[in-house]
Amino acid sequence: MSDRVAFVLGGGGLLGAHEVGMLQALLEAEILPDVIIGTSIGAVNGAMLAADPSLDQVERMRELWSSLRRADVFGGSFFNSIRTLARSRTHVYSNDRLRELLTEALDVERIEDLSIAFECVASSIEGARARYFDRGPIVDAVLASAAVPGLLPPVEIDGEHFLDGGLVASIPLDRAIELGATDIYVLQVGRVEQPLRTPAQPWEVALVAFEISRRYRFLEALAAAPDHVRVSVLPTGAPKDFDDLKQYRDLGDAERLIGQSHAATASYLREHGIAT
């Protein structure tokens, strides 16, 4: 029986540019997925590849990432964000601009019409659980998966409200194994490569606590992966001391991040005998 290949794209805000370089390296090595599973920004990147699994599409993703600025994603000015927060009391930005970008980037309306099987995960508020969307309106599902708490509003689907999938499955490796994947490529944004340190500043306490929580599930799934499943955690090539806070404030570095992860992943695939 042939391998069932899965691409698992993790969350990570604007550091998701790394995943575009990884996708380029994978497709150049003629590695194509049978299923794509994404969380948050990984759901955005994964849906775009699932719509058109080609190097031409990856190049379009590169151009999009490299041309975007903060206002293109979140919309409006600083004062607009303050007004949005005052009105909503729960989030700083509207998701209208992101909805427009996704609608323009995807030429299908429903998940089941994508070229490759695709799932994305979001966190149910009412159910306190993970929900994997594998059918239905694709833009709504991806917006739910990418609804960063405090930044973007919850998304209502079928009477249930959802926040960012990273709260329950930042890197949904276990879902790929559950779906029967035997050859899994994990596209992450550098967090699992970065050692955690004891917090030294008040604002670091919540960041470290959250990172322990979301990293724990991935590491548990990685350790428990069956012997017949090969898991390749692709490298970003980023320094071990990168500024993780940049994930929500700097879009101007996308081209460098894409090139960095492309080179690192291409080297990884050669070194592990996966590509020549």
One Martini backbone bead per residue (centre of mass of N, CA, C, O) as a GRO file, in nm:
protein
  276
    1MET     BB    1   0.097   0.035   0.022
    2SER     BB    2   0.076   0.355  -0.008
    3ASP     BB    3   0.139   0.650   0.087
    4ARG     BB    4   0.003   0.899   0.309
    5VAL     BB    5   0.003   1.237   0.254
    6ALA     BB    6   0.085   1.509   0.484
    7PHE     BB    7   0.006   1.846   0.555
    8VAL     BB    8   0.114   2.042   0.841
    9LEU     BB    9  -0.016   2.363   0.942
   10GLY     BB   10   0.073   2.596   1.149
   11GLY     BB   11   0.076   2.839   1.369
   12GLY     BB   12   0.199   3.215   1.366
   13GLY     BB   13   0.110   3.432   1.203
   14LEU     BB   14   0.347   3.613   1.023
   15LEU     BB   15   0.537   3.351   1.029
   16GLY     BB   16   0.386   3.198   0.789
   17ALA     BB   17   0.592   3.255   0.562
   18HIS     BB   18   0.762   3.000   0.600
   19GLU     BB   19   0.559   2.800   0.458
   20VAL     BB   20   0.615   2.887   0.166
   21GLY     BB   21   0.907   2.781   0.147
   22MET     BB   22   0.835   2.487   0.211
   23LEU     BB   23   0.642   2.439  -0.026
   24GLN     BB   24   0.846   2.486  -0.245
   25ALA     BB   25   1.038   2.252  -0.169
   26LEU     BB   26   0.832   2.022  -0.193
   27LEU     BB   27   0.744   2.068  -0.493
   28GLU     BB   28   1.031   2.049  -0.613
   29ALA     BB   29   1.034   1.737  -0.494
   30GLU     BB   30   0.749   1.610  -0.567
   31ILE     BB   31   0.565   1.675  -0.310
   32LEU     BB   32   0.238   1.554  -0.248
   33PRO     BB   33  -0.070   1.577  -0.109
   34ASP     BB   34  -0.366   1.421   0.021
   35VAL     BB   35  -0.352   1.614   0.279
   36ILE     BB   36  -0.466   1.915   0.452
   37ILE     BB   37  -0.365   2.073   0.766
   38GLY     BB   38  -0.492   2.363   0.950
   39THR     BB   39  -0.377   2.653   1.146
   40SER     BB   40  -0.469   2.945   1.096
   41ILE     BB   41  -0.230   3.043   0.895
   42GLY     BB   42  -0.226   2.745   0.795
   43ALA     BB   43  -0.511   2.762   0.672
   44VAL     BB   44  -0.452   2.971   0.462
   45ASN     BB   45  -0.219   2.829   0.314
   46GLY     BB   46  -0.361   2.552   0.275
   47ALA     BB   47  -0.602   2.646   0.102
   48MET     BB   48  -0.438   2.757  -0.135
   49LEU     BB   49  -0.304   2.486  -0.209
   50ALA     BB   50  -0.565   2.313  -0.237
   51ALA     BB   51  -0.666   2.477  -0.487
   52ASP     BB   52  -0.338   2.483  -0.600
   53PRO     BB   53  -0.090   2.232  -0.640
   54SER     BB   54   0.152   2.459  -0.722
   55LEU     BB   55   0.415   2.660  -0.806
   56ASP     BB   56   0.245   2.894  -0.903
   57GLN     BB   57   0.093   2.929  -0.636
   58VAL     BB   58   0.338   2.979  -0.458
   59GLU     BB   59   0.417   3.237  -0.606
   60ARG     BB   60   0.159   3.387  -0.534
   61MET     BB   61   0.206   3.370  -0.230
   62ARG     BB   62   0.466   3.527  -0.227
   63GLU     BB   63   0.356   3.789  -0.348
   64LEU     BB   64   0.146   3.839  -0.130
   65TRP     BB   65   0.327   3.844   0.119
   66SER     BB   66   0.530   4.070   0.002
   67SER     BB   67   0.284   4.298  -0.038
   68LEU     BB   68   0.190   4.306   0.237
   69ARG     BB   69   0.014   4.490   0.482
   70ARG     BB   70  -0.139   4.547   0.768
   71ALA     BB   71  -0.393   4.692   0.638
   72ASP     BB   72  -0.463   4.453   0.444
   73VAL     BB   73  -0.554   4.264   0.689
   74PHE     BB   74  -0.692   4.469   0.917
   75GLY     BB   75  -0.738   4.750   0.867
   76GLY     BB   76  -0.690   5.057   0.898
   77SER     BB   77  -0.631   5.237   1.175
   78PHE     BB   78  -0.560   5.299   1.493
   79PHE     BB   79  -0.835   5.444   1.545
   80ASN     BB   80  -1.010   5.214   1.438
   81SER     BB   81  -0.923   5.005   1.651
   82ILE     BB   82  -1.030   5.162   1.892
   83ARG     BB   83  -1.324   5.167   1.797
   84THR     BB   84  -1.361   4.861   1.783
   85LEU     BB   85  -1.305   4.807   2.082
   86ALA     BB   86  -1.526   4.995   2.199
   87ARG     BB   87  -1.762   4.841   2.056
   88SER     BB   88  -1.691   4.530   2.128
   89ARG     BB   89  -1.480   4.464   2.385
   90THR     BB   90  -1.292   4.207   2.232
   91HIS     BB   91  -1.169   4.361   1.969
   92VAL     BB   92  -0.958   4.535   1.733
   93TYR     BB   93  -1.050   4.378   1.471
   94SER     BB   94  -1.163   4.320   1.176
   95ASN     BB   95  -1.245   4.055   0.919
   96ASP     BB   96  -1.304   4.187   0.641
   97ARG     BB   97  -1.028   4.193   0.496
   98LEU     BB   98  -0.967   3.890   0.515
   99ARG     BB   99  -1.215   3.801   0.359
  100GLU     BB  100  -1.138   3.939   0.095
  101LEU     BB  101  -0.869   3.794   0.047
  102LEU     BB  102  -0.983   3.504   0.040
  103THR     BB  103  -1.190   3.543  -0.187
  104GLU     BB  104  -0.973   3.625  -0.400
  105ALA     BB  105  -0.775   3.363  -0.364
  106LEU     BB  106  -1.036   3.186  -0.395
  107ASP     BB  107  -1.213   2.976  -0.650
  108VAL     BB  108  -1.376   2.860  -0.407
  109GLU     BB  109  -1.643   2.799  -0.159
  110ARG     BB  110  -1.577   2.493  -0.093
  111ILE     BB  111  -1.400   2.246   0.048
  112GLU     BB  112  -1.498   2.003  -0.146
  113ASP     BB  113  -1.373   2.176  -0.413
  114LEU     BB  114  -1.100   2.111  -0.374
  115SER     BB  115  -0.818   1.948  -0.497
  116ILE     BB  116  -0.759   1.896  -0.190
  117ALA     BB  117  -0.774   1.770   0.096
  118PHE     BB  118  -0.931   1.961   0.371
  119GLU     BB  119  -0.839   2.099   0.698
  120CYS     BB  120  -0.967   2.288   0.979
  121VAL     BB  121  -0.911   2.445   1.297
  122ALA     BB  122  -1.126   2.517   1.578
  123SER     BB  123  -1.257   2.694   1.867
  124SER     BB  124  -1.501   2.622   2.081
  125ILE     BB  125  -1.683   2.790   2.307
  126GLU     BB  126  -1.932   2.617   2.392
  127GLY     BB  127  -1.762   2.327   2.369
  128ALA     BB  128  -1.462   2.316   2.439
  129ARG     BB  129  -1.341   2.249   2.136
  130ALA     BB  130  -1.256   2.080   1.859
  131ARG     BB  131  -1.297   2.177   1.507
  132TYR     BB  132  -1.324   2.009   1.200
  133PHE     BB  133  -1.309   2.131   0.872
  134ASP     BB  134  -1.435   1.944   0.559
  135ARG     BB  135  -1.685   2.138   0.509
  136GLY     BB  136  -1.800   2.402   0.346
  137PRO     BB  137  -1.735   2.716   0.391
  138ILE     BB  138  -1.413   2.827   0.364
  139VAL     BB  139  -1.391   3.114   0.478
  140ASP     BB  140  -1.524   3.067   0.750
  141ALA     BB  141  -1.329   2.845   0.851
  142VAL     BB  142  -1.066   3.013   0.834
  143LEU     BB  143  -1.154   3.246   1.014
  144ALA     BB  144  -1.193   3.070   1.263
  145SER     BB  145  -0.897   2.960   1.278
  146ALA     BB  146  -0.792   3.292   1.274
  147ALA     BB  147  -0.925   3.391   1.560
  148VAL     BB  148  -0.765   3.594   1.739
  149PRO     BB  149  -0.760   3.670   2.051
  150GLY     BB  150  -0.841   4.023   2.062
  151LEU     BB  151  -0.812   4.083   1.745
  152LEU     BB  152  -1.047   3.891   1.655
  153PRO     BB  153  -1.342   3.772   1.587
  154PRO     BB  154  -1.566   3.566   1.628
  155VAL     BB  155  -1.706   3.279   1.457
  156GLU     BB  156  -2.010   3.197   1.309
  157ILE     BB  157  -2.125   2.845   1.304
  158ASP     BB  158  -2.407   2.692   1.342
  159GLY     BB  159  -2.444   2.862   1.627
  160GLU     BB  160  -2.130   2.873   1.663
  161HIS     BB  161  -1.832   2.977   1.833
  162PHE     BB  162  -1.502   3.086   1.710
  163LEU     BB  163  -1.160   3.030   1.758
  164ASP     BB  164  -0.853   2.977   1.743
  165GLY     BB  165  -0.688   2.673   1.679
  166GLY     BB  166  -0.433   2.714   1.870
  167LEU     BB  167  -0.582   2.646   2.144
  168VAL     BB  168  -0.602   2.314   2.053
  169ALA     BB  169  -0.409   2.309   1.760
  170SER     BB  170  -0.125   2.432   1.647
  171ILE     BB  171  -0.025   2.124   1.561
  172PRO     BB  172  -0.217   1.875   1.387
  173LEU     BB  173  -0.082   1.580   1.397
  174ASP     BB  174  -0.299   1.385   1.518
  175ARG     BB  175  -0.497   1.419   1.280
  176ALA     BB  176  -0.325   1.288   1.060
  177ILE     BB  177  -0.311   1.012   1.196
  178GLU     BB  178  -0.619   0.966   1.217
  179LEU     BB  179  -0.641   0.982   0.883
  180GLY     BB  180  -0.381   0.785   0.785
  181ALA     BB  181  -0.112   0.900   0.785
  182THR     BB  182   0.246   0.809   0.690
  183ASP     BB  183   0.343   1.100   0.559
  184ILE     BB  184   0.466   1.375   0.746
  185TYR     BB  185   0.452   1.734   0.711
  186VAL     BB  186   0.585   1.987   0.915
  187LEU     BB  187   0.466   2.325   0.923
  188GLN     BB  188   0.650   2.559   1.088
  189VAL     BB  189   0.761   2.882   1.256
  190GLY     BB  190   0.992   2.806   1.511
  191ARG     BB  191   0.908   2.731   1.802
  192VAL     BB  192   1.020   2.428   1.824
  193GLU     BB  193   1.324   2.551   1.795
  194GLN     BB  194   1.271   2.720   2.053
  195PRO     BB  195   1.376   2.780   2.351
  196LEU     BB  196   1.270   2.785   2.668
  197ARG     BB  197   1.226   3.046   2.913
  198THR     BB  198   1.235   3.202   3.187
  199PRO     BB  199   1.071   3.455   3.289
  200ALA     BB  200   1.164   3.824   3.313
  201GLN     BB  201   0.880   3.939   3.239
  202PRO     BB  202   0.555   3.998   3.275
  203TRP     BB  203   0.471   3.941   2.964
  204GLU     BB  204   0.615   3.648   2.954
  205VAL     BB  205   0.431   3.464   3.118
  206ALA     BB  206   0.196   3.418   2.915
  207LEU     BB  207   0.368   3.325   2.676
  208VAL     BB  208   0.494   3.074   2.810
  209ALA     BB  209   0.234   2.934   2.899
  210PHE     BB  210   0.112   2.909   2.614
  211GLU     BB  211   0.350   2.754   2.487
  212ILE     BB  212   0.331   2.504   2.658
  213SER     BB  213   0.045   2.423   2.583
  214ARG     BB  214   0.082   2.403   2.261
  215ARG     BB  215   0.344   2.222   2.259
  216TYR     BB  216   0.259   1.968   2.413
  217ARG     BB  217   0.070   1.830   2.207
  218PHE     BB  218   0.278   1.791   1.985
  219LEU     BB  219   0.492   1.626   2.145
  220GLU     BB  220   0.302   1.395   2.214
  221ALA     BB  221   0.235   1.312   1.921
  222LEU     BB  222   0.526   1.260   1.834
  223ALA     BB  223   0.591   1.035   2.049
  224ALA     BB  224   0.314   0.859   1.955
  225ALA     BB  225   0.398   0.778   1.691
  226PRO     BB  226   0.391   0.544   1.486
  227ASP     BB  227   0.626   0.348   1.328
  228HIS     BB  228   0.482   0.382   1.029
  229VAL     BB  229   0.530   0.690   1.087
  230ARG     BB  230   0.644   0.971   0.915
  231VAL     BB  231   0.808   1.259   1.063
  232SER     BB  232   0.857   1.591   0.925
  233VAL     BB  233   1.030   1.861   1.064
  234LEU     BB  234   1.050   2.158   0.938
  235PRO     BB  235   1.272   2.409   0.876
  236THR     BB  236   1.346   2.765   0.892
  237GLY     BB  237   1.644   2.889   0.969
  238ALA     BB  238   1.618   3.022   1.231
  239PRO     BB  239   1.699   3.168   1.495
  240LYS     BB  240   1.681   3.086   1.839
  241ASP     BB  241   1.628   3.425   1.907
  242PHE     BB  242   1.370   3.509   1.805
  243ASP     BB  243   1.096   3.734   1.768
  244ASP     BB  244   0.777   3.636   1.844
  245LEU     BB  245   0.619   3.915   1.844
  246LYS     BB  246   0.627   3.961   1.525
  247GLN     BB  247   0.373   3.795   1.435
  248TYR     BB  248   0.180   4.084   1.486
  249ARG     BB  249   0.378   4.342   1.337
  250ASP     BB  250   0.550   4.204   1.079
  251LEU     BB  251   0.543   4.209   0.711
  252GLY     BB  252   0.831   4.304   0.579
  253ASP     BB  253   0.983   3.997   0.618
  254ALA     BB  254   0.877   3.772   0.422
  255GLU     BB  255   1.095   3.721   0.206
  256ARG     BB  256   1.312   3.620   0.402
  257LEU     BB  257   1.155   3.385   0.530
  258ILE     BB  258   1.106   3.225   0.273
  259GLY     BB  259   1.405   3.184   0.192
  260GLN     BB  260   1.498   3.048   0.453
  261SER     BB  261   1.300   2.798   0.450
  262HIS     BB  262   1.369   2.692   0.173
  263ALA     BB  263   1.667   2.624   0.224
  264ALA     BB  264   1.629   2.444   0.478
  265THR     BB  265   1.432   2.235   0.351
  266ALA     BB  266   1.597   2.142   0.109
  267SER     BB  267   1.829   2.036   0.285
  268TYR     BB  268   1.666   1.834   0.452
  269LEU     BB  269   1.569   1.653   0.217
  270ARG     BB  270   1.852   1.568   0.130
  271GLU     BB  271   1.972   1.460   0.406
  272HIS     BB  272   1.707   1.244   0.421
  273GLY     BB  273   1.648   1.126   0.123
  274ILE     BB  274   1.384   1.269  -0.013
  275ALA     BB  275   1.583   1.437  -0.192
  276THR     BB  276   1.817   1.538  -0.461
   0.00000   0.00000   0.00000
